[in-house]
Coordinates of C-alpha atoms and ligand atoms in Angstrom, one line a residue:
M822 CA 8.5 -0.3 -22.4
Q823 CA 11.8 0.6 -20.5
Y824 CA 11.8 1.8 -16.8
V825 CA 14.3 4.5 -15.6
S826 CA 15.7 5.4 -12.4
T827 CA 14.2 8.5 -10.7
R828 CA 17.9 9.6 -9.8
N829 CA 19.4 8.7 -13.2
R830 CA 17.4 8.6 -16.4
Q831 CA 20.3 7.0 -18.3
F832 CA 19.7 3.9 -16.2
K833 CA 17.3 1.8 -18.0
C834 CA 15.9 -1.7 -17.6
S835 CA 12.9 -4.0 -18.6
A836 CA 9.7 -4.4 -16.5
A837 CA 10.9 -7.8 -15.5
Q838 CA 14.3 -6.5 -14.3
A839 CA 12.6 -3.5 -12.5
I840 CA 10.2 -5.9 -10.6
A841 CA 13.1 -8.4 -9.8
Q842 CA 15.5 -5.7 -8.6
G843 CA 13.0 -3.5 -6.6
L844 CA 15.3 -0.6 -6.3
S845 CA 17.7 1.0 -8.8
P846 CA 21.4 0.5 -7.9
D847 CA 21.7 4.4 -7.5
G848 CA 19.0 4.2 -4.9
G849 CA 16.4 5.7 -7.1
L850 CA 12.9 4.3 -7.9
L851 CA 12.3 2.5 -11.0
T852 CA 9.6 4.3 -13.2
P853 CA 8.2 3.7 -16.6
E854 CA 10.1 5.7 -19.2
V855 CA 6.9 7.1 -20.7
L856 CA 3.5 7.0 -19.0
P857 CA 1.0 5.2 -21.3
R858 CA -2.5 6.6 -22.0
L859 CA -5.6 4.5 -22.5
S860 CA -7.1 4.6 -26.0
P861 CA -9.9 7.2 -26.3
N862 CA -12.6 4.4 -25.8
G863 CA -10.7 2.4 -23.3
L864 CA -12.9 3.3 -20.4
D865 CA -15.9 2.4 -22.3
T866 CA -14.4 -0.9 -23.3
M867 CA -13.5 -1.7 -19.7
T868 CA -16.9 -0.7 -18.3
D869 CA -18.5 -4.1 -19.0
M870 CA -15.4 -6.2 -18.0
S871 CA -14.7 -8.1 -14.8
Y872 CA -12.3 -6.7 -12.2
Q873 CA -9.7 -9.4 -13.6
Q874 CA -10.2 -8.3 -17.1
R875 CA -9.7 -4.7 -16.3
A876 CA -6.5 -5.5 -14.4
V877 CA -5.2 -7.2 -17.6
Y878 CA -6.3 -4.3 -19.7
V879 CA -4.6 -1.8 -17.7
M880 CA -1.4 -3.7 -16.5
S881 CA -0.5 -4.9 -20.1
S882 CA 0.1 -1.3 -21.2
F883 CA 3.0 -1.1 -18.7
L884 CA 4.4 -4.7 -19.1
D885 CA 5.3 -5.2 -22.7
D886 CA 7.7 -7.9 -21.9
F887 CA 4.9 -10.1 -20.6
T888 CA 2.1 -11.7 -22.8
T889 CA -1.6 -11.0 -22.2
S890 CA -2.0 -14.5 -21.6
E891 CA 0.5 -14.5 -18.8
I892 CA -1.0 -11.4 -17.1
S893 CA -4.4 -13.0 -17.4
G894 CA -3.3 -16.1 -15.6
F895 CA -1.9 -13.9 -12.8
A896 CA -5.1 -11.9 -12.6
D897 CA -7.2 -15.0 -12.2
M898 CA -4.9 -16.5 -9.4
A899 CA -4.6 -13.1 -7.6
Y900 CA -8.2 -11.9 -7.7
G901 CA -10.2 -15.2 -7.8
P902 CA -13.0 -16.2 -5.6
D903 CA -10.8 -18.2 -3.3
K904 CA -8.8 -15.1 -2.5
F905 CA -11.6 -12.3 -2.4
D906 CA -14.9 -12.6 -0.7
T907 CA -16.7 -10.6 -3.4
K908 CA -16.9 -11.0 -7.2
A909 CA -16.4 -7.3 -7.6
V910 CA -12.9 -7.6 -5.9
A911 CA -13.0 -3.9 -5.0
P912 CA -16.5 -2.8 -4.7
I913 CA -17.9 0.6 -4.2
H914 CA -20.3 1.5 -1.3
Q915 CA -22.2 4.7 -1.8
V916 CA -22.3 6.7 1.4
D917 CA -24.4 9.6 0.1
E918 CA -25.1 11.7 -2.9
G919 CA -21.6 12.2 -4.4
T920 CA -19.6 10.1 -1.7
Y921 CA -18.4 6.7 -2.7
C922 CA -16.2 4.4 -0.5
L923 CA -14.0 2.2 -2.5
E924 CA -13.6 -0.9 -0.4
L925 CA -10.1 -2.3 -0.9
W926 CA -10.0 -4.9 2.0
H927 CA -12.0 -7.8 0.6
G928 CA -8.9 -9.9 0.3
P929 CA -7.3 -12.7 2.3
T930 CA -5.9 -10.3 5.0
C931 CA -8.6 -7.7 5.1
A932 CA -6.3 -4.8 4.2
F933 CA -5.6 -3.1 1.0
K934 CA -2.1 -4.3 0.7
D935 CA -3.7 -7.5 -0.7
M936 CA -4.7 -5.6 -3.8
A937 CA -0.9 -5.4 -4.7
L938 CA 0.6 -8.4 -2.7
Q939 CA -1.7 -10.9 -4.3
M940 CA -0.3 -9.8 -7.6
L941 CA 3.3 -9.1 -6.9
P942 CA 4.5 -12.7 -6.3
H943 CA 3.3 -13.9 -9.7
L944 CA 4.8 -10.8 -11.3
L945 CA 8.1 -11.5 -9.6
S946 CA 8.2 -15.2 -10.0
A947 CA 7.6 -14.8 -13.8
S948 CA 10.3 -12.0 -13.9
L949 CA 12.8 -14.4 -12.4
V950 CA 12.1 -16.9 -15.2
K951 CA 12.4 -14.1 -17.9
N952 CA 15.7 -12.9 -16.4
A953 CA 17.0 -16.4 -16.2
E954 CA 17.8 -16.3 -12.6
Q955 CA 18.9 -19.6 -11.3
K956 CA 18.6 -18.8 -7.5
T957 CA 15.4 -19.0 -5.3
V958 CA 14.4 -15.5 -4.1
C959 CA 13.9 -14.9 -0.4
I960 CA 11.7 -12.0 0.5
L961 CA 12.7 -10.4 3.7
V962 CA 10.0 -8.2 5.3
A963 CA 10.0 -5.9 8.4
T964 CA 6.5 -5.2 9.3
S965 CA 4.5 -2.9 11.5
G966 CA 1.5 -5.2 10.9
D967 CA -0.5 -5.1 7.7
T968 CA 2.4 -5.6 5.2
G969 CA 3.8 -8.6 6.6
K970 CA 0.6 -10.7 6.6
A971 CA -0.3 -9.6 3.2
A972 CA 3.2 -10.5 1.9
L973 CA 3.0 -13.9 3.7
E974 CA -0.5 -14.7 2.2
G975 CA 0.7 -13.5 -1.3
F976 CA 3.8 -15.3 -1.6
R977 CA 2.7 -18.7 0.3
D978 CA 3.5 -21.6 -2.0
V979 CA 4.5 -19.4 -4.9
N980 CA 7.2 -21.3 -7.1
G981 CA 10.7 -20.2 -6.7
T982 CA 10.1 -18.1 -3.7
R983 CA 10.7 -18.0 0.0
I984 CA 9.4 -15.3 2.6
L985 CA 10.6 -14.4 6.1
V986 CA 8.8 -11.9 8.0
F987 CA 10.1 -10.1 11.2
Y988 CA 7.7 -8.1 13.4
P989 CA 8.3 -6.2 16.6
R990 CA 7.3 -8.2 19.6
D991 CA 5.9 -5.1 21.3
G992 CA 4.5 -3.3 18.3
V993 CA 1.7 -5.1 16.6
S994 CA -2.1 -5.8 17.8
D995 CA -3.2 -9.1 19.0
I996 CA -4.9 -9.8 16.0
Q997 CA -2.1 -9.0 13.8
K998 CA 0.2 -11.2 15.7
L999 CA -2.2 -14.1 15.6
Q1000 CA -2.6 -13.6 11.8
M1001 CA 1.3 -14.0 11.4
Q1002 CA 1.8 -16.7 13.9
T1003 CA -0.8 -19.0 12.3
Q1004 CA 0.4 -18.4 8.6
E1005 CA 0.1 -21.6 6.5
G1006 CA 2.3 -22.5 3.6
E1007 CA 5.5 -24.4 3.0
N1008 CA 7.8 -21.6 2.1
V1009 CA 7.1 -19.1 5.0
G1010 CA 8.8 -18.1 8.1
V1011 CA 7.8 -15.7 10.8
C1012 CA 9.8 -14.3 13.7
A1013 CA 9.2 -11.7 16.5
V1014 CA 12.0 -9.2 17.2
V1015 CA 12.5 -7.7 20.6
G1016 CA 11.8 -4.1 20.5
N1017 CA 9.7 -1.7 18.3
F1018 CA 9.3 -1.4 14.5
D1019 CA 12.3 0.5 14.1
D1020 CA 14.3 -2.4 15.7
A1021 CA 12.8 -4.8 13.3
Q1022 CA 13.4 -2.5 10.2
T1023 CA 16.9 -1.7 11.2
G1024 CA 17.7 -5.4 11.7
V1025 CA 16.3 -6.3 8.2
K1026 CA 18.2 -3.4 6.7
R1027 CA 21.4 -4.8 8.2
L1028 CA 20.6 -8.4 6.7
F1029 CA 20.3 -6.9 3.3
S1030 CA 23.6 -5.3 3.5
D1031 CA 25.4 -8.3 5.2
V1032 CA 28.0 -9.5 2.5
D1033 CA 29.0 -12.5 4.5
L1034 CA 25.4 -13.6 4.8
K1035 CA 24.8 -13.0 1.1
D1036 CA 27.7 -15.2 0.2
K1037 CA 26.5 -18.0 2.5
L1038 CA 23.2 -18.0 1.0
A1039 CA 24.3 -17.8 -2.5
G1040 CA 26.0 -21.0 -1.8
R1041 CA 22.7 -22.5 -0.7
G1042 CA 21.1 -21.2 -3.9
Y1043 CA 19.2 -18.1 -2.4
F1044 CA 19.3 -14.3 -2.9
F1045 CA 17.4 -11.5 -1.1
S1046 CA 14.8 -9.2 -2.5
S1047 CA 12.1 -7.1 -1.0
A1048 CA 8.3 -6.8 -1.2
N1049 CA 8.4 -3.1 -0.2
S1050 CA 5.9 -0.5 -1.7
I1051 CA 8.9 1.1 -3.7
N1052 CA 8.7 -2.0 -6.0
W1053 CA 7.1 -1.0 -9.3
G1054 CA 5.2 -4.4 -9.0
R1055 CA 3.3 -3.0 -6.0
I1056 CA 2.3 0.2 -7.6
L1057 CA 1.0 -1.1 -10.8
P1058 CA -1.8 -3.4 -9.5
Q1059 CA -3.0 -0.4 -7.5
I1060 CA -3.6 1.7 -10.6
V1061 CA -6.2 -0.8 -11.6
Y1062 CA -8.7 -0.1 -8.8
Y1063 CA -9.0 3.5 -9.7
V1064 CA -9.7 2.8 -13.3
S1065 CA -12.2 0.2 -12.1
A1066 CA -13.9 2.5 -9.7
Y1067 CA -14.5 5.0 -12.5
C1068 CA -15.7 2.3 -14.8
D1069 CA -18.3 1.2 -12.0
L1070 CA -19.5 4.7 -11.5
I1071 CA -20.4 4.9 -15.0
R1072 CA -21.8 1.6 -15.2
D1073 CA -24.1 2.2 -12.4
G1074 CA -25.2 5.5 -13.7
N1075 CA -23.7 7.5 -11.0
I1076 CA -21.7 9.7 -13.3
Q1077 CA -21.6 10.3 -17.1
K1078 CA -18.5 9.4 -19.1
G1079 CA -15.9 12.2 -18.9
D1080 CA -17.3 13.6 -15.6
P1081 CA -14.5 14.5 -13.2
I1082 CA -14.2 12.9 -9.8
N1083 CA -11.9 13.5 -6.9
V1084 CA -10.2 10.8 -4.9
C1085 CA -9.3 10.9 -1.1
V1086 CA -6.7 8.5 0.2
P1087 CA -5.4 7.7 3.7
T1088 CA -1.8 8.0 3.1
G1089 CA 1.5 6.7 4.7
N1090 CA 4.2 5.8 2.2
F1091 CA 2.5 7.6 -0.6
G1092 CA 2.0 4.4 -2.8
N1093 CA -1.7 4.3 -2.9
I1094 CA -2.3 7.9 -3.8
L1095 CA 0.7 7.8 -6.3
S1096 CA -1.3 5.0 -8.0
A1097 CA -4.4 7.2 -8.3
Y1098 CA -2.1 10.1 -9.9
Y1099 CA -0.9 7.4 -12.6
A1100 CA -4.5 6.6 -13.1
K1101 CA -5.0 10.1 -13.9
Q1102 CA -2.1 10.2 -16.3
L1103 CA -3.7 7.1 -17.9
G1104 CA -6.8 9.2 -18.8
V1105 CA -9.2 8.6 -15.9
P1106 CA -10.8 12.1 -15.3
I1107 CA -9.6 12.7 -11.8
A1108 CA -9.5 16.3 -10.6
K1109 CA -8.2 16.6 -7.1
L1110 CA -6.2 14.1 -5.2
I1111 CA -6.9 14.6 -1.6
C1112 CA -4.1 13.4 0.7
A1113 CA -5.2 12.4 4.2
S1114 CA -2.7 12.0 7.2
N1115 CA -3.1 11.4 10.8
R1116 CA -1.1 13.3 13.4
N1117 CA 2.0 12.5 11.5
N1118 CA 1.2 15.3 9.1
V1119 CA 4.6 15.7 7.3
L1120 CA 2.8 15.3 3.9
T1121 CA 0.0 17.9 4.8
D1122 CA 2.7 20.4 5.6
F1123 CA 4.5 19.5 2.3
I1124 CA 1.7 19.9 0.0
R1125 CA 0.6 23.3 1.6
T1126 CA 4.1 24.9 1.7
G1127 CA 6.3 23.0 -0.5
I1128 CA 8.8 22.0 2.4
Y1129 CA 9.2 18.6 3.4
D1130 CA 10.7 18.4 6.8
R1131 CA 10.9 15.1 8.8
N1132 CA 12.6 16.8 11.8
R1133 CA 9.6 16.5 14.1
T1134 CA 8.0 14.4 16.7
F1135 CA 7.0 10.8 15.6
Y1136 CA 3.5 9.8 17.1
N1137 CA 2.0 6.4 17.5
T1138 CA -1.6 6.7 16.5
M1139 CA -4.8 4.6 16.1
S1140 CA -4.0 4.5 12.3
P1141 CA -0.6 2.7 12.6
S1142 CA -0.2 2.1 9.0
M1143 CA 0.1 5.8 8.4
D1144 CA 2.7 6.4 11.2
I1145 CA 5.5 7.4 8.8
L1146 CA 7.8 10.3 8.4
I1147 CA 9.5 9.4 5.3
S1148 CA 7.1 8.7 2.4
S1149 CA 9.3 7.0 0.0
N1150 CA 7.0 6.9 -3.0
L1151 CA 6.9 10.8 -3.1
E1152 CA 10.2 10.5 -5.0
R1153 CA 8.2 9.3 -8.0
M1154 CA 5.8 12.2 -7.8
L1155 CA 8.7 14.6 -7.6
F1156 CA 10.2 13.0 -10.7
E1157 CA 6.9 13.8 -12.6
F1158 CA 6.7 17.4 -11.2
T1159 CA 10.3 18.3 -12.1
D1160 CA 9.5 17.2 -15.6
R1161 CA 11.7 14.2 -14.9
D1162 CA 14.6 16.2 -13.8
D1163 CA 16.7 13.4 -12.3
C1164 CA 19.5 15.8 -10.9
T1165 CA 16.9 17.8 -9.1
V1166 CA 15.2 14.7 -7.6
K1167 CA 18.6 13.4 -6.5
G1168 CA 19.3 16.7 -4.9
Y1169 CA 16.0 16.7 -2.9
M1170 CA 16.6 13.1 -1.7
D1171 CA 20.4 13.8 -0.8
A1172 CA 19.1 16.9 1.3
L1173 CA 16.4 14.5 2.9
T1174 CA 19.2 12.2 3.9
R1175 CA 21.7 14.9 5.1
E1176 CA 19.3 17.3 6.8
G1177 CA 16.0 15.6 6.9
R1178 CA 14.6 18.5 4.8
Y1179 CA 14.2 19.8 1.4
E1180 CA 12.2 22.6 -0.2
V1181 CA 10.8 22.3 -3.8
G1182 CA 10.9 25.1 -6.4
E1183 CA 7.9 27.4 -7.3
A1184 CA 7.1 25.4 -10.4
V1185 CA 6.9 22.0 -8.5
K1186 CA 5.0 23.5 -5.8
R1187 CA 2.4 24.9 -8.3
K1188 CA 1.9 21.5 -9.9
L1189 CA 1.7 19.9 -6.4
Q1190 CA -1.0 22.3 -5.3
S1191 CA -3.0 22.0 -8.6
N1192 CA -3.2 18.3 -8.4
F1193 CA -3.3 17.7 -4.6
A1194 CA -5.2 18.9 -1.6
A1195 CA -4.3 17.8 1.9
G1196 CA -5.4 17.5 5.5
F1197 CA -4.9 15.6 8.7
C1198 CA -6.7 14.7 11.9
D1199 CA -5.9 13.3 15.4
D1200 CA -7.2 10.1 17.1
K1201 CA -10.0 11.8 18.9
T1202 CA -11.4 13.2 15.6
T1203 CA -10.8 9.8 14.0
Q1204 CA -13.0 8.0 16.6
A1205 CA -15.6 10.8 16.3
M1206 CA -15.8 10.2 12.4
I1207 CA -16.2 6.4 12.9
R1208 CA -19.1 7.1 15.4
A1209 CA -20.7 9.7 13.0
M1210 CA -20.4 7.4 10.1
W1211 CA -22.1 4.6 12.0
E1212 CA -24.8 6.8 13.5
E1213 CA -25.7 8.6 10.3
H1214 CA -25.2 6.1 7.6
K1215 CA -24.9 2.6 9.5
Y1216 CA -21.6 2.1 7.8
L1217 CA -18.8 0.8 9.6
I1218 CA -15.3 2.1 8.8
D1219 CA -11.8 1.5 10.2
T1220 CA -9.4 4.2 11.7
H1221 CA -7.5 4.7 8.6
T1222 CA -10.6 5.1 6.4
A1223 CA -11.9 7.5 9.1
V1224 CA -9.0 9.8 8.7
A1225 CA -9.9 10.2 5.0
F1226 CA -13.5 10.8 5.6
H1227 CA -12.8 13.6 8.1
V1228 CA -10.1 15.2 5.8
L1229 CA -12.7 15.1 3.0
K1230 CA -15.3 16.7 5.2
E1231 CA -12.9 19.6 6.0
Y1232 CA -11.7 19.9 2.4
R1233 CA -15.5 20.2 1.1
A1234 CA -16.3 22.8 3.9
E1235 CA -13.2 24.9 3.0
S1236 CA -13.2 24.8 -0.8
G1237 CA -16.9 24.4 -1.6
D1238 CA -15.9 21.7 -4.2
T1239 CA -18.9 19.3 -4.9
T1240 CA -17.2 17.0 -7.3
P1241 CA -18.2 13.4 -6.6
T1242 CA -15.6 11.7 -4.6
V1243 CA -14.2 8.3 -4.2
V1244 CA -12.7 7.7 -0.7
A1245 CA -10.2 4.8 -0.5
S1246 CA -11.1 2.4 2.4
T1247 CA -7.8 0.7 3.3
A1248 CA -8.8 -1.9 5.9
S1249 CA -11.8 -3.8 7.4
P1250 CA -12.9 -2.2 10.6
F1251 CA -12.4 -5.6 12.3
K1252 CA -8.7 -5.3 11.9
F1253 CA -8.8 -2.6 14.3
S1254 CA -11.8 -3.8 16.4
D1255 CA -10.5 -2.3 19.7
N1256 CA -10.3 1.3 18.6
V1257 CA -13.5 1.0 16.5
L1258 CA -15.4 -0.4 19.7
G1259 CA -14.0 2.5 21.6
A1260 CA -15.3 5.1 19.0
L1261 CA -18.8 3.4 19.4
G1262 CA -18.7 4.0 23.2
V1263 CA -17.9 0.5 24.3
T1264 CA -15.5 0.6 27.4
E1265 CA -15.2 -2.8 28.5
L1266 CA -13.1 -4.4 25.7
A1267 CA -12.6 -8.2 25.3
H1268 CA -9.3 -9.7 24.3
G1269 CA -7.8 -11.4 21.3
T1270 CA -10.2 -12.9 18.8
A1271 CA -13.1 -12.2 21.2
L1272 CA -12.9 -8.6 20.1
L1273 CA -14.0 -9.6 16.7
D1274 CA -17.2 -11.1 18.1
Q1275 CA -17.7 -8.2 20.3
L1276 CA -17.8 -5.8 17.4
A1277 CA -20.0 -8.1 15.3
E1278 CA -22.4 -8.2 18.3
R1279 CA -22.5 -4.4 18.8
T1280 CA -23.1 -3.7 15.0
G1281 CA -24.7 -6.6 13.5
V1282 CA -21.9 -6.6 10.9
S1283 CA -20.4 -10.0 10.3
V1284 CA -16.7 -10.8 10.9
P1285 CA -14.8 -11.4 7.6
A1286 CA -14.1 -15.0 7.2
P1287 CA -10.2 -14.9 7.2
L1288 CA -10.3 -13.1 10.6
A1289 CA -13.2 -15.3 11.9
A1290 CA -11.0 -18.4 11.1
L1291 CA -8.1 -17.2 13.3
A1292 CA -9.9 -18.5 16.6
G1293 CA -9.6 -22.1 15.3
R1294 CA -6.0 -21.9 13.7
S1295 CA -2.9 -23.4 15.5
V1296 CA 0.0 -21.3 16.2
R1297 CA 3.0 -22.3 14.0
F1298 CA 5.5 -19.6 14.7
T1299 CA 6.6 -18.6 18.2
Q1300 CA 10.3 -17.7 17.6
V1301 CA 11.5 -14.5 19.2
T1302 CA 14.9 -13.1 18.5
E1303 CA 17.1 -10.3 19.8
K1304 CA 17.8 -7.9 16.9
E1305 CA 21.5 -8.7 17.0
H1306 CA 20.7 -12.4 16.3
M1307 CA 18.3 -12.1 13.3
V1308 CA 21.0 -13.4 11.0
D1309 CA 20.9 -16.9 12.9
Q1310 CA 17.2 -17.1 12.4
V1311 CA 17.6 -16.5 8.6
L1312 CA 20.3 -19.2 8.4
E1313 CA 18.1 -21.6 10.4
M1314 CA 15.0 -20.9 8.2
L1315 CA 17.0 -21.2 4.9
K1316 CA 18.8 -24.3 5.8
Ligands
LIG1253 C1 -0.4 0.6 4.1 C2 -1.7 1.3 4.5 C3 -2.0 2.7 4.4 C4 -1.0 3.6 3.7 O1 -0.8 3.3 2.3 P1 0.5 4.0 1.5 O2 0.4 3.4 0.2 O3 1.7 3.6 2.3 O4 0.3 5.5 1.5 C5 -3.2 3.1 4.8 N1 -4.1 2.3 5.5 C6 -3.8 1.0 5.7 C7 -4.7 0.1 6.4 C8 -2.6 0.4 5.2 O5 -2.3 -0.9 5.4

């Protein structure tokens, strides 16, 4: 199967090239030339399989330049018991009749990014071999919290890779900072940047386009790549858990084969919900994709009006991984809804760069609205949802997941739609202990890792092992840099 650019369908490459490159040279996103479909009994076949086997079954249909035994090896390494704290990998928790929470945070960093970032390094490392790449890849990441740690865990000690993560000194939680500063592995580096996430991100973008640096590092045997969610190697592993969730619902007798389900996804960069759309194209009977946003509700407006407009105030919220005004993966959705009209997609993206705004045509808008519903909520409503979920169902959810549950509740009230729904739960509540405790009415908050114990004591839910272990870990990385001097940090770390 070939991959094409969303901005130029004439540009084609293999899966291994798509994964190694990340982005098309024209700035477009690399996407399968044709979307595969499961065989008619594919879902039946997978119902009795383990998560790892389902991953092999689904991913194989997109990766014909990899053998089944290769993919099988990756799945065992990525989703084994040493990485995930449950055999199910992505288990479903039934909340009430017709509402199912898909827990995507049982991996090593307790956020859903692990589902893709445990797999990507294996795909990437094998792709480099297939492409006969001689140099060592150095992954550069600017993170607002979850991605950096998940990427560090995924790439640690993977052959032929190095990883450097820059996080804003003043922009991550205590727990997130500690998670990164105590990172283990021989091929990892972590550095704080003075400033906010924008400063870190701008700095990393500058490193990527620094020709002088590129030459210097090539001389030392390195080249840069990114583990950003625009990489196809991050979208593909996410398709698996939607297929897997449907198989689990059948296996446990919650639905009959062929019954439609809805999915509701707390959304930022649009990668997770896009994967659900691809699962639908594969043949999973998904009816509505419900896109949940926080106060940064650019996607809600887009889905309701067909106008994407980033010219608005940016808010820092309690669900920081969704604080985004440009949802990069939406480009792949536009590619599908324009019937793969690369010129039109390029036109939208150029307008977004130039004016921060574009409006889609009637036909695209109709497809958008028949596939998607959308809603948003603010921090106060987010906390009220966490509290209600705890009081009514004794089920503890994080701030991102709470946004999704609230939007689902509103959607059901407005539409009367009673289709069984899978809600994607994207982080362990312990990762956002302070705001979760606040939601439960606790006003005197502890600090650092003591917050974890405080939440455990208040609820009787135990702290996930990787977070509990933080208290005993020694800090390895204390470097801080001005954003102008990030290049020196890179040269130092890649000596
Ligand atoms: C990254 C992230 C999201 C947003 O996912 P996208 O794929 O960017 O839409 C939601 N919740 C959490 C906890 C995340 O880490």
